[in-house]
Coordinates of C-alpha atoms and ligand atoms in Angstrom, one line a residue:
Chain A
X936 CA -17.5 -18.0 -45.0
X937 CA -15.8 -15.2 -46.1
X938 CA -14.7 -14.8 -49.9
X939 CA -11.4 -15.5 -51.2
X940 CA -9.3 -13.1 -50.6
X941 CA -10.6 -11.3 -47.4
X942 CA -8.4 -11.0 -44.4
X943 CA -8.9 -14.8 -43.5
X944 CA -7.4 -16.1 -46.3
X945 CA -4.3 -14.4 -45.3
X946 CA -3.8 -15.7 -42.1
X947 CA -0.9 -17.3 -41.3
X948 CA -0.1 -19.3 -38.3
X949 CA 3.4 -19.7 -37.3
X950 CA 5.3 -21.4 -35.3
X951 CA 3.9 -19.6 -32.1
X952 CA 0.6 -19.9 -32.9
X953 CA 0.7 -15.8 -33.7
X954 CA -1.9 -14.9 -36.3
X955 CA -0.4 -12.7 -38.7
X956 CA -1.9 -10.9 -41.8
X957 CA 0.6 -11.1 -44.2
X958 CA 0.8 -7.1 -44.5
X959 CA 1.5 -5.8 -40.7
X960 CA -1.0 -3.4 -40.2
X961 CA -3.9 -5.9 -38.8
X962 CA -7.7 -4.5 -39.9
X963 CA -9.1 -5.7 -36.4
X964 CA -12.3 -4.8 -37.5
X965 CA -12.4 -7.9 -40.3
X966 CA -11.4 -9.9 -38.0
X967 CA -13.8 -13.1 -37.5
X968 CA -13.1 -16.4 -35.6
X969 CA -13.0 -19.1 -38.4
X970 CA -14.3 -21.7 -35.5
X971 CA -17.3 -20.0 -33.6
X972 CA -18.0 -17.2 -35.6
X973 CA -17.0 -14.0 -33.0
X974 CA -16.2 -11.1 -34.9
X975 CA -13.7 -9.0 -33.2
X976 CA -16.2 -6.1 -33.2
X977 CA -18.3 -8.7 -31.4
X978 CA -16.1 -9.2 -28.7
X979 CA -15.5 -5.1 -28.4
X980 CA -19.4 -4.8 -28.1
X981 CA -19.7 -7.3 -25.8
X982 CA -16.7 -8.5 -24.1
X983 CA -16.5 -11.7 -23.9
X984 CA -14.7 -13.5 -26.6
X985 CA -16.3 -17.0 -28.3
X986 CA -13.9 -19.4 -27.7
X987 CA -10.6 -20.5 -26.9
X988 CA -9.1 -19.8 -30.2
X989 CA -10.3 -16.4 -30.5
X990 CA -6.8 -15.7 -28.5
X991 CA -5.0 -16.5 -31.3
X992 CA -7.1 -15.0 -33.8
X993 CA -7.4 -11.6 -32.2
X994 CA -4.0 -11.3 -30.0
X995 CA -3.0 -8.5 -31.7
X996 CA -6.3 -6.6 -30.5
X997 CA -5.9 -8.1 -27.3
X998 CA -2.8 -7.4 -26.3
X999 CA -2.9 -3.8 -25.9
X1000 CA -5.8 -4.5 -24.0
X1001 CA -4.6 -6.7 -22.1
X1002 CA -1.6 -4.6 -21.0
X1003 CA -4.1 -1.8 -20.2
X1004 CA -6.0 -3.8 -18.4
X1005 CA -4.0 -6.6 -16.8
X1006 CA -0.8 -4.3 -16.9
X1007 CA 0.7 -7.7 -18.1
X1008 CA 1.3 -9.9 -21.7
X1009 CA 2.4 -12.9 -20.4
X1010 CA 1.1 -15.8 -18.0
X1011 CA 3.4 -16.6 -15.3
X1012 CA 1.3 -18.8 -13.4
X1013 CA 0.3 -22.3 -12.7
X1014 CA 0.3 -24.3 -16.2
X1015 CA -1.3 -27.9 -16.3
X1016 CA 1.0 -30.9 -15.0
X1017 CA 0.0 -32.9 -18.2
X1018 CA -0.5 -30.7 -20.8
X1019 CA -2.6 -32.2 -23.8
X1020 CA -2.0 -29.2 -26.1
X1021 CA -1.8 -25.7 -25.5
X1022 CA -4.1 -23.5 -27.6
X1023 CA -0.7 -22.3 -29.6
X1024 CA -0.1 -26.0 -31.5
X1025 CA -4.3 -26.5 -31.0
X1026 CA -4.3 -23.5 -33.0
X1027 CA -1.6 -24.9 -35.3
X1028 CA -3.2 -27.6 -36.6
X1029 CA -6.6 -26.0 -36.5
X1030 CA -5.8 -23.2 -38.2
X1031 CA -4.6 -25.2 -41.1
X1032 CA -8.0 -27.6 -41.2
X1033 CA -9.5 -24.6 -41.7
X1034 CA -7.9 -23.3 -44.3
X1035 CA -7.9 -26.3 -46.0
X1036 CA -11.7 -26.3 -45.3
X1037 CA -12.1 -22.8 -46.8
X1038 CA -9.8 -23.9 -49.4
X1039 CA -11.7 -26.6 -50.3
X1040 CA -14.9 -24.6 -50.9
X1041 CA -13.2 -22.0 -52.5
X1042 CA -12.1 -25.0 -55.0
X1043 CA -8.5 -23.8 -54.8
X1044 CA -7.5 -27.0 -55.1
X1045 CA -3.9 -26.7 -55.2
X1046 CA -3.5 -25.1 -51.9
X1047 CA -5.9 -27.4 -50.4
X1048 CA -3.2 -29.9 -51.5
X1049 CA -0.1 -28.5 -50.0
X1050 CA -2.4 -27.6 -46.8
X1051 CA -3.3 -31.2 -46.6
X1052 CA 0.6 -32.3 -46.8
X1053 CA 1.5 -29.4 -44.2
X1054 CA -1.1 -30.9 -41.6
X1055 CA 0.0 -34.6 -42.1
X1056 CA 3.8 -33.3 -41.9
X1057 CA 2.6 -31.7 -38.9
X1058 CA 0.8 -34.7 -37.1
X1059 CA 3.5 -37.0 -37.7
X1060 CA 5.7 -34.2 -35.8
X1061 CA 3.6 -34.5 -33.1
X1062 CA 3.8 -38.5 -33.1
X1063 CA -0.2 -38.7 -33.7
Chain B
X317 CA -28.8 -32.7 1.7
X318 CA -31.6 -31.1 0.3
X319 CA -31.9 -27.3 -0.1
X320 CA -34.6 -26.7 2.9
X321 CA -32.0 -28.6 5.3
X322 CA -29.5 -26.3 4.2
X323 CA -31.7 -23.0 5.0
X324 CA -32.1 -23.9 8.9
X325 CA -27.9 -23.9 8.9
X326 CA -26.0 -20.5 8.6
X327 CA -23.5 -22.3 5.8
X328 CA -19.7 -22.4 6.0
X329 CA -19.4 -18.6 5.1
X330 CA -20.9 -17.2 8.2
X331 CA -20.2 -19.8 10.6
X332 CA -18.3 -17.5 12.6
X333 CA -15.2 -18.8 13.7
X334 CA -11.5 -19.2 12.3
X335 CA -8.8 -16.8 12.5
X336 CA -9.9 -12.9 13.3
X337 CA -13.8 -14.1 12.8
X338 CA -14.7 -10.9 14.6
X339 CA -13.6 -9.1 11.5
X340 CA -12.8 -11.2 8.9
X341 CA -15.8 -13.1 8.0
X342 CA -14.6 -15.3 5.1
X343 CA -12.2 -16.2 2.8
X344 CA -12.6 -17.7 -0.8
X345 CA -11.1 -18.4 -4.1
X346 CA -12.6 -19.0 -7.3
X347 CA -10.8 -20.2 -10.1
X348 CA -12.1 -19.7 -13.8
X349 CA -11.4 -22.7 -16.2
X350 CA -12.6 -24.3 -19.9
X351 CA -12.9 -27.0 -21.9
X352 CA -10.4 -26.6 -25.1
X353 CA -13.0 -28.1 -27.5
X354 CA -16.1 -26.0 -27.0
X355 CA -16.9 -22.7 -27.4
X356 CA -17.6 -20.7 -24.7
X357 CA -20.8 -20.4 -23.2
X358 CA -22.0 -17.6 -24.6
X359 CA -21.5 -19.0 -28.0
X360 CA -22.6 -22.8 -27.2
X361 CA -25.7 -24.4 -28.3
X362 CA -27.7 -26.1 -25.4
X363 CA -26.3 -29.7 -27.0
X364 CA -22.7 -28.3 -25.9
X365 CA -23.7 -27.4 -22.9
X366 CA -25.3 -30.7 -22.2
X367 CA -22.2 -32.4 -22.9
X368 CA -19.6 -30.1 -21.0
X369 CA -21.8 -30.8 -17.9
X370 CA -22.0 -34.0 -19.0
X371 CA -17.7 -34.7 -19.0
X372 CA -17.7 -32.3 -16.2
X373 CA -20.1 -34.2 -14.0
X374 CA -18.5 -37.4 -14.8
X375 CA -15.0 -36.2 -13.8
X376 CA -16.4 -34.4 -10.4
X377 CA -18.1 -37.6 -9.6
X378 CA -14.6 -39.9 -10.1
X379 CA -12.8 -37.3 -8.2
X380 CA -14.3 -36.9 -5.3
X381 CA -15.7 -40.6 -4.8
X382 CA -15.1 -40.6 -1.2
X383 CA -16.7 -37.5 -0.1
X384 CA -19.2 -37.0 -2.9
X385 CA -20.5 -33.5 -3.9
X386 CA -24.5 -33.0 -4.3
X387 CA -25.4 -31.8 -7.7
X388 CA -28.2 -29.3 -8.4
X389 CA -29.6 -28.7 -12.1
X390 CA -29.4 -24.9 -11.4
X391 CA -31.7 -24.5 -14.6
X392 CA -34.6 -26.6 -13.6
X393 CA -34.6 -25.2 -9.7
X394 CA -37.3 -22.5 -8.8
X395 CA -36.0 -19.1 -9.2
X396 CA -36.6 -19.3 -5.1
X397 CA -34.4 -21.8 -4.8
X398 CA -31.6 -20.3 -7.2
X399 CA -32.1 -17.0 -5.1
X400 CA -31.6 -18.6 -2.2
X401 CA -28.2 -20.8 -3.3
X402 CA -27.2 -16.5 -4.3
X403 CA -27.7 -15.5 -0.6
X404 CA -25.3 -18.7 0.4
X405 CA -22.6 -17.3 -2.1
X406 CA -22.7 -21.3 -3.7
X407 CA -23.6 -20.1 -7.0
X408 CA -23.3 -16.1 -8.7
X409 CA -26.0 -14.2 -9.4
X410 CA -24.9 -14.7 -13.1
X411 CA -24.8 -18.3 -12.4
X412 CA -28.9 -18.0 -11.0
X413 CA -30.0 -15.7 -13.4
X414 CA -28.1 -17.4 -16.8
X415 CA -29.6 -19.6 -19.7
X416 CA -29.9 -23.0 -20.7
X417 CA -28.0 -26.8 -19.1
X418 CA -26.4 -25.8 -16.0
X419 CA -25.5 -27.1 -12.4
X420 CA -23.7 -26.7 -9.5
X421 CA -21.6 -29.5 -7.4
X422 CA -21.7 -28.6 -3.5
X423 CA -20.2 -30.3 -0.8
X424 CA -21.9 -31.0 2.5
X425 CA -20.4 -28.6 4.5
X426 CA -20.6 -25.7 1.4
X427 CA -17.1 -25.3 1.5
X428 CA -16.8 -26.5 -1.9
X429 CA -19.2 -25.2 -5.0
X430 CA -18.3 -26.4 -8.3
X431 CA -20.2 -24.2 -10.9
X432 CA -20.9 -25.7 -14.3
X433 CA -21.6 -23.7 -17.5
X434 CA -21.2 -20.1 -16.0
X435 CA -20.0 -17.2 -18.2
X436 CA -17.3 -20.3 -18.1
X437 CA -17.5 -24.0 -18.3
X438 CA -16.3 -24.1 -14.9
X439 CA -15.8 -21.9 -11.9
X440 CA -14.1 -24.0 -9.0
X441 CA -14.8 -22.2 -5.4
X442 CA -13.3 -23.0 -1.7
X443 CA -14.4 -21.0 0.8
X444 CA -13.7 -21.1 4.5
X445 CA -15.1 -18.9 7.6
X446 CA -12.1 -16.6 9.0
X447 CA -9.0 -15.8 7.4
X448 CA -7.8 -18.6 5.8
X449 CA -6.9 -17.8 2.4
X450 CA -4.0 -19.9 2.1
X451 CA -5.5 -22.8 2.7
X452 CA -8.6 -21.9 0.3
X453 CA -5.9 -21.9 -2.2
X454 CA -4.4 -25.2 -1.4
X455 CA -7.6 -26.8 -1.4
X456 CA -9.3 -25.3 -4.5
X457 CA -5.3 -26.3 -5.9
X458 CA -5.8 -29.6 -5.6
X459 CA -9.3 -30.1 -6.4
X460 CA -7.9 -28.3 -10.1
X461 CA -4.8 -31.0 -10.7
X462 CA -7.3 -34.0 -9.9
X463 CA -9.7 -32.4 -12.4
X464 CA -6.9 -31.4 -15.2
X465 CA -5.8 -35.2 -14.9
X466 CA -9.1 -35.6 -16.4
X467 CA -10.2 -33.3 -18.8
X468 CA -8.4 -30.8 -21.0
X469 CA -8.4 -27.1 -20.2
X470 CA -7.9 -24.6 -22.7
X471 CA -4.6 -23.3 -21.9
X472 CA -2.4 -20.7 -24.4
X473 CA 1.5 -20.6 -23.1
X474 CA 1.1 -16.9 -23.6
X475 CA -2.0 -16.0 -21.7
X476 CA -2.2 -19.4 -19.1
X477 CA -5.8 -20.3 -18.3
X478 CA -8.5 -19.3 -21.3
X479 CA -11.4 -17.4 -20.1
X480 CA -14.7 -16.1 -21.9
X481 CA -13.6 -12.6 -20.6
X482 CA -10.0 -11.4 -21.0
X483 CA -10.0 -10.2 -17.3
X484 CA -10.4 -13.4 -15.8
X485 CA -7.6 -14.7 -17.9
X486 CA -4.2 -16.2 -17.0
X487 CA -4.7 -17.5 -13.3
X488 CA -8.3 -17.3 -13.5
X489 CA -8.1 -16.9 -9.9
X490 CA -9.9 -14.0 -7.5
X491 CA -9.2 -14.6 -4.1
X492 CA -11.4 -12.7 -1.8
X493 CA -11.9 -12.1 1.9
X494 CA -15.0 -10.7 3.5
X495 CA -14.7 -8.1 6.1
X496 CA -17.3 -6.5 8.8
X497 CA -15.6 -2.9 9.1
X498 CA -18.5 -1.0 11.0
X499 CA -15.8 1.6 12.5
X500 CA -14.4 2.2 9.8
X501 CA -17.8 2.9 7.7
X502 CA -18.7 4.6 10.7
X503 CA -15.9 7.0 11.4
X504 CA -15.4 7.3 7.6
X505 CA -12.5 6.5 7.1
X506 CA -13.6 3.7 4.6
X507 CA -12.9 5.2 1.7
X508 CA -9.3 6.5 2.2
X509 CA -8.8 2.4 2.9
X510 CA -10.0 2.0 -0.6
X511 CA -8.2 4.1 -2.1
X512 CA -4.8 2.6 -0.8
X513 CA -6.2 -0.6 -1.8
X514 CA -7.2 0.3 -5.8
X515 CA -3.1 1.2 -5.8
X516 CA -2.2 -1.8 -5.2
X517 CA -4.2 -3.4 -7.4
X518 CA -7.1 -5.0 -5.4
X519 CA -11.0 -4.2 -5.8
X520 CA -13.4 -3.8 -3.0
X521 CA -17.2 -5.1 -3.7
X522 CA -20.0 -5.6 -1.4
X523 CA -21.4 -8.6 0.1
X524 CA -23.4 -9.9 -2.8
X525 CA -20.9 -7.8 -5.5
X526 CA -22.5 -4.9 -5.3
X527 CA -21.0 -1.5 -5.7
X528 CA -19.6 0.8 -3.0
X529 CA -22.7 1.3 -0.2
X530 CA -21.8 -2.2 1.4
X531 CA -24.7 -3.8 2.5
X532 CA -24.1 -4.4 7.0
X533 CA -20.6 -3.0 6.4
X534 CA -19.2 -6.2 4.8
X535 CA -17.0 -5.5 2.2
X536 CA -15.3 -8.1 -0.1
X537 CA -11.4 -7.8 -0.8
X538 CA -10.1 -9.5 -3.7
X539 CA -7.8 -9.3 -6.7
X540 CA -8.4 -7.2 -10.0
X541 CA -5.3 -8.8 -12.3
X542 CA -5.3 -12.4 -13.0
X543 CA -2.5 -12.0 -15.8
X544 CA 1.3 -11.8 -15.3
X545 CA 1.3 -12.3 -11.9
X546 CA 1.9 -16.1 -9.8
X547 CA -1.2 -17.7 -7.7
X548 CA 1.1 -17.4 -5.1
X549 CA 2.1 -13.4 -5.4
X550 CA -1.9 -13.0 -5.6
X551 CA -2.4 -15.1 -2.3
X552 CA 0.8 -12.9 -0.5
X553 CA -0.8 -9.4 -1.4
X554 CA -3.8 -10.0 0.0
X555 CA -2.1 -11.7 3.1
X556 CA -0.5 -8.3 3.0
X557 CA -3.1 -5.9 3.3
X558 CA -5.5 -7.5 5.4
X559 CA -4.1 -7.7 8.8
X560 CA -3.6 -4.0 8.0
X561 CA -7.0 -3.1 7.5
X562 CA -8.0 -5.6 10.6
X563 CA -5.7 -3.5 12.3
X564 CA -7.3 0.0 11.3
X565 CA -10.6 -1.6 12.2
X566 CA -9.7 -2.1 15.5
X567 CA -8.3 1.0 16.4
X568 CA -11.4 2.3 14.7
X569 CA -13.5 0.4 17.3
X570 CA -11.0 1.2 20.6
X571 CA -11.2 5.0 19.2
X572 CA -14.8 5.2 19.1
X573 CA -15.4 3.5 22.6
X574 CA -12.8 5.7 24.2
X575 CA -14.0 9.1 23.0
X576 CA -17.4 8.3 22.2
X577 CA -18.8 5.1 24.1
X578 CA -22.0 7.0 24.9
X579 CA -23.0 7.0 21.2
X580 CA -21.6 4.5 20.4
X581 CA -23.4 2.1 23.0
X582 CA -26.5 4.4 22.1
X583 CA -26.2 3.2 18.7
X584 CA -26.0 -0.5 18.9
X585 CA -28.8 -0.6 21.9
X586 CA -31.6 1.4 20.0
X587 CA -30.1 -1.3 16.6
X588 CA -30.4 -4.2 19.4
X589 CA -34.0 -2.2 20.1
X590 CA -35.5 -2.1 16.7
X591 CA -34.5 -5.6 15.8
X592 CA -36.6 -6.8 19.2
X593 CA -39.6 -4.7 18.5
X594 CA -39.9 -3.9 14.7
X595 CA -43.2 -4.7 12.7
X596 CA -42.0 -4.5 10.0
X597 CA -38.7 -4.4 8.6
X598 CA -36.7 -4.4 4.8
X599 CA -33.6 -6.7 4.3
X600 CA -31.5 -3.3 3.7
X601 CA -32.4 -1.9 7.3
X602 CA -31.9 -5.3 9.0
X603 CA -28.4 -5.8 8.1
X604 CA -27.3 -2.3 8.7
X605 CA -28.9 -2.9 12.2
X606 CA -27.5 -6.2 12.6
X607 CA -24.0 -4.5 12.2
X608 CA -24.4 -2.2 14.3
X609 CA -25.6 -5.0 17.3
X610 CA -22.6 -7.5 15.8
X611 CA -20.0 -5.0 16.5
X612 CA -21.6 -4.8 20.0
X613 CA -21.2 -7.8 20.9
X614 CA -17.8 -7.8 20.2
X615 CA -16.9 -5.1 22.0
X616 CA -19.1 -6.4 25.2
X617 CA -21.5 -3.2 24.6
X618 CA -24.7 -5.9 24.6
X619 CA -24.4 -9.0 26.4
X620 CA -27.2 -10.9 26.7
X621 CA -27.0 -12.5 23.3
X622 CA -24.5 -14.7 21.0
X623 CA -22.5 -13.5 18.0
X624 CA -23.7 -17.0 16.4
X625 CA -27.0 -16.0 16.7
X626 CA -26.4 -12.2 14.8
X627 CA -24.4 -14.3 12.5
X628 CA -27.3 -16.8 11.7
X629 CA -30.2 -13.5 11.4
X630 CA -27.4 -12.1 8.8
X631 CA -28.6 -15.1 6.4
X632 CA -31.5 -15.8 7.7
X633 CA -33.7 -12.7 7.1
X634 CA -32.1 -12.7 3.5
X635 CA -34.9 -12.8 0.8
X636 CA -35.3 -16.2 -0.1
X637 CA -33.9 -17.9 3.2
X638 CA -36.8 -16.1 4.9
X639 CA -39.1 -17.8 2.7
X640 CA -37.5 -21.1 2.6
X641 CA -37.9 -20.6 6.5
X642 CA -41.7 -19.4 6.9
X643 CA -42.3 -22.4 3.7
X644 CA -44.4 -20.2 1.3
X645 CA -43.6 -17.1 -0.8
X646 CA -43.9 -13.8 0.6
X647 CA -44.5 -10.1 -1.7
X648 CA -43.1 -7.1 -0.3
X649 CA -44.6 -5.9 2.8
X650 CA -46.1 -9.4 4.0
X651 CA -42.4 -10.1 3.8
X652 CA -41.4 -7.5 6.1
X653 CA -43.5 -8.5 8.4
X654 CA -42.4 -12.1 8.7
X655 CA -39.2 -10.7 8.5
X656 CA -40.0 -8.6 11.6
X657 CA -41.5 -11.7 13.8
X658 CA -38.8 -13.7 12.9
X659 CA -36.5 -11.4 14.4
X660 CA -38.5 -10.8 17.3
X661 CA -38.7 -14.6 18.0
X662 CA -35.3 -15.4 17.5
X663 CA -34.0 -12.6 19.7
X664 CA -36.3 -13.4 22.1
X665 CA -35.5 -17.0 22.5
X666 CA -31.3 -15.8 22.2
X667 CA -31.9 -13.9 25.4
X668 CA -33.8 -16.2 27.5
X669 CA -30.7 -19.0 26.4
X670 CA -28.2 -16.0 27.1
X671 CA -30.1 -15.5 30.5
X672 CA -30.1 -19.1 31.3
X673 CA -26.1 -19.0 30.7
X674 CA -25.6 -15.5 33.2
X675 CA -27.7 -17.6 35.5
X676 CA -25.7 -20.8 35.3
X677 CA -22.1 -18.8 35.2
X678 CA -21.9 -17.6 38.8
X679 CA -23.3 -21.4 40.6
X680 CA -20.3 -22.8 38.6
X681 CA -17.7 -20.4 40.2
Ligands
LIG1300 ZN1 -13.8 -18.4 -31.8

């Protein structure tokens, strides 16, 4: 768990899923997936990411990459007929348990409050 | 269906007919998909595993309830057996040599191999003998909607399908054909073919993956990007390129028997030779031989035996088939020497049937 104040703490989801640090200049190298534990030097070393929300954690390392490699940003392909939940509002909401989780443990009390209203506000939304 | 029934069949792949069978062996697509709620495999604990196969066997079995799929526990086989499922093409090499709870689904005919807990949860594959990549897409199409109606994939709006490695991701999708280009290996002209190919965007393996020496002059097609690009523009550039390269292939072969049919018909006879009198002999030197004698077949240069016959030795003096076949492990040179009486034998009894036929040909006239 990292320490209050490290680069996880200032993550941001927004509406897109897009994980910002709140200054722009991302320090991919601190980067670490709050839900499996892949560092983003992990995945450089070894490539193959941990988990499905590593996309949103490390897009902005992986998009360069991806253009290199790919030559492309963007899926135009086939997309599921019934689609559950794409990782973007997966990511939504599970960014936010976590950072009520680290909140919690950090005993920042106050923000785990207002992270617990943003997640219900957010469920009823989504009519679960 | 058990594994030792499957190793005296030559397997979907190399059953030798379809569209342009001559030259294009095989065509397949694999598609790469995941679970949303578990890690990836690399990063799941063997109780995660055990449950993805779990939901994943559950929804294969509903789904295909009329024509079920055989399921293997890839982990607990022998790594004979896993060797031998390699030489097949029904499971990777990654897939044989990984860690930990994992299967593969197969159907009866091994057009269909559904491979559980892979470097992803699941890797979907349809492949047919001949050109038919089209329809290994709408097959291997279908099977995916009746398993997304199921389960939930880990899909991102941005980046499509979610894959343990970026370069699978988006379609997840390679489609691959498999084509014999002796002339074109032999006249060397091979590698200006590749190099038009890497332009456009396509990679060219060997048989089993390997690098550029193709093993028998098979080489694999298929497509590098999976990202910003439509299933369907994937399928069309391959359709593109590989009537092409059928194309060149021939010429190649008319080429080489118009200025040099001497050689060339030297070559494959003393190939068709070794294979009928070798004591011993390595799985590298009985393919390239086996090329040689397949592309004179095809071009009437030998006569007196099948091209279903070559097609079955392909497979058949692989490693671990050849073992499955003899029924006990063989080291090294003990195994080139089984390897050389089986060919013997089989070639043997290919003429006498090929014999029988010339024999029975000119009474039915
Ligand atoms: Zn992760």
């Amino acid at each position: 768990m990292p320490p209050t104040g490290s680069p996880m703490m200032l993550m941001v989801v927004t509406k897109q899923g897009t994980a910002l640090m709140s200054n722009s200049t991302v320090d991919l190298a601190k980067l670490r997936c709050p839900d499996c534990g892949t560092t983003y030097l992990d995945f450089r070393r070894t490539g193959r990411l941990g988990c499905p929300y590593d996309y949103v954690v490390f897009r902005s390392g992986l998009l360069p990459l991806l253009d290199r490699v790919q030559r492309a940003k963007q899926h135009r392909g086939k997309r599921p007929r019934i689609l559950r939940e794409t990782i973007e509002d997966h990511g939504e909401i599970r960014g936010l348990r976590l950072r009520l989780k680290q909140a919690v443990e950090a005993e920042d009390y106050i923000q785990a409050s207002q992270i617990r209203d943003l997640i219900r506000s957010k469920e009823r939304q989504n009519g679960s | 269906m058990d594994l030792n029934d499957l190793a005296t069949r030559n397997g979907e792949w190399l059953r030798g007919d379809g569209s342009e069978a001559d030259i294009v062996i095989s065509s397949r697509v694999r598609l790469a998909r995941n679970l949303a709620d578990f890690p990836f495999c690399s990063r799941g604990g063997e109780l995660e595993k055990r449950e993805i196969e779990t939901q994943l066997r559950r929804t294969i079995t509903e789904i295909n309830a009329e024509k079920p799929l055989v399921f293997f526990d890839v982990g607990h086989l022998t790594s004979l057996d896993r060797q031998f499922l390699v030489e097949r093409q029904l499971i990777s090499r990654e897939h044989a040599s990984a860690e930990g709870s994992r299967s593969v689904a197969i159907a009866p005919e091994e057009d269909i191999s559904l491979m559980v807990n892979e470097e992803d949860h699941l890797r979907l594959q349809v492949l047919h003998s001949g050109y038919s990549i089209r329809q290994c897409w709408e097959t291997i199409n279908k099977l995916d909607d009746a398993i997304e109606e199921k389960v939930s994939y880990a899909f991102s709006e941005e980046f499509g399908y979610l894959t343990a490695c970026p370069t699978n991701v988006g379609t997840g999708m390679r489609a691959s054909v498999m084509l014999h280009l002796p002339a074109l290996a032999m006249t060397k002209q091979i590698d200006r073919v590749f190099r038009a190919l890497q332009k456009i965007q396509l990679a060219v393996r060997g048989l089993y993956g390997e690098g550029s020496q193709a093993s028998g002059d098979f080489y694999q097609i298929s497509n590098n990007i999976t990202l910003g690009k439509t299933e369907e523009e994937i399928i069309s550039n391959i359709e593109v390129v590989v009537p092409t390269i059928v194309n060149y292939e021939r010429t190649a072969r008319r080429g080489l028997i118009k200025e040099n049919k001497q050689t060339l018909h030297d070559r494959v006879s003393r190939a068709y030779g070794t294979l009928r009198s070798a004591q011993t002999i390595s799985s590298e030197e009985t393919m390239q031989l086996l090329s040689s004698v397949r592309m004179g077949v095809n071009l009437n240069l030998i006569e007196d035996v099948g091209i279903d016959l070559i097609n079955d030795l392909f497979i058949h003096s692989q490693p671990a088939h050849l073992q499955k076949l003899e029924g006990k492990e063989l080291e090294g040179e003990d195994r080139n020497v089984a390897r050389a009486s089986y060919l013997r034998r089989r070639l043997a009894e290919g003429r006498t049937n090929g014999e029988k036929r010339a024999n029975i040909d000119p009474s039915a006239q």
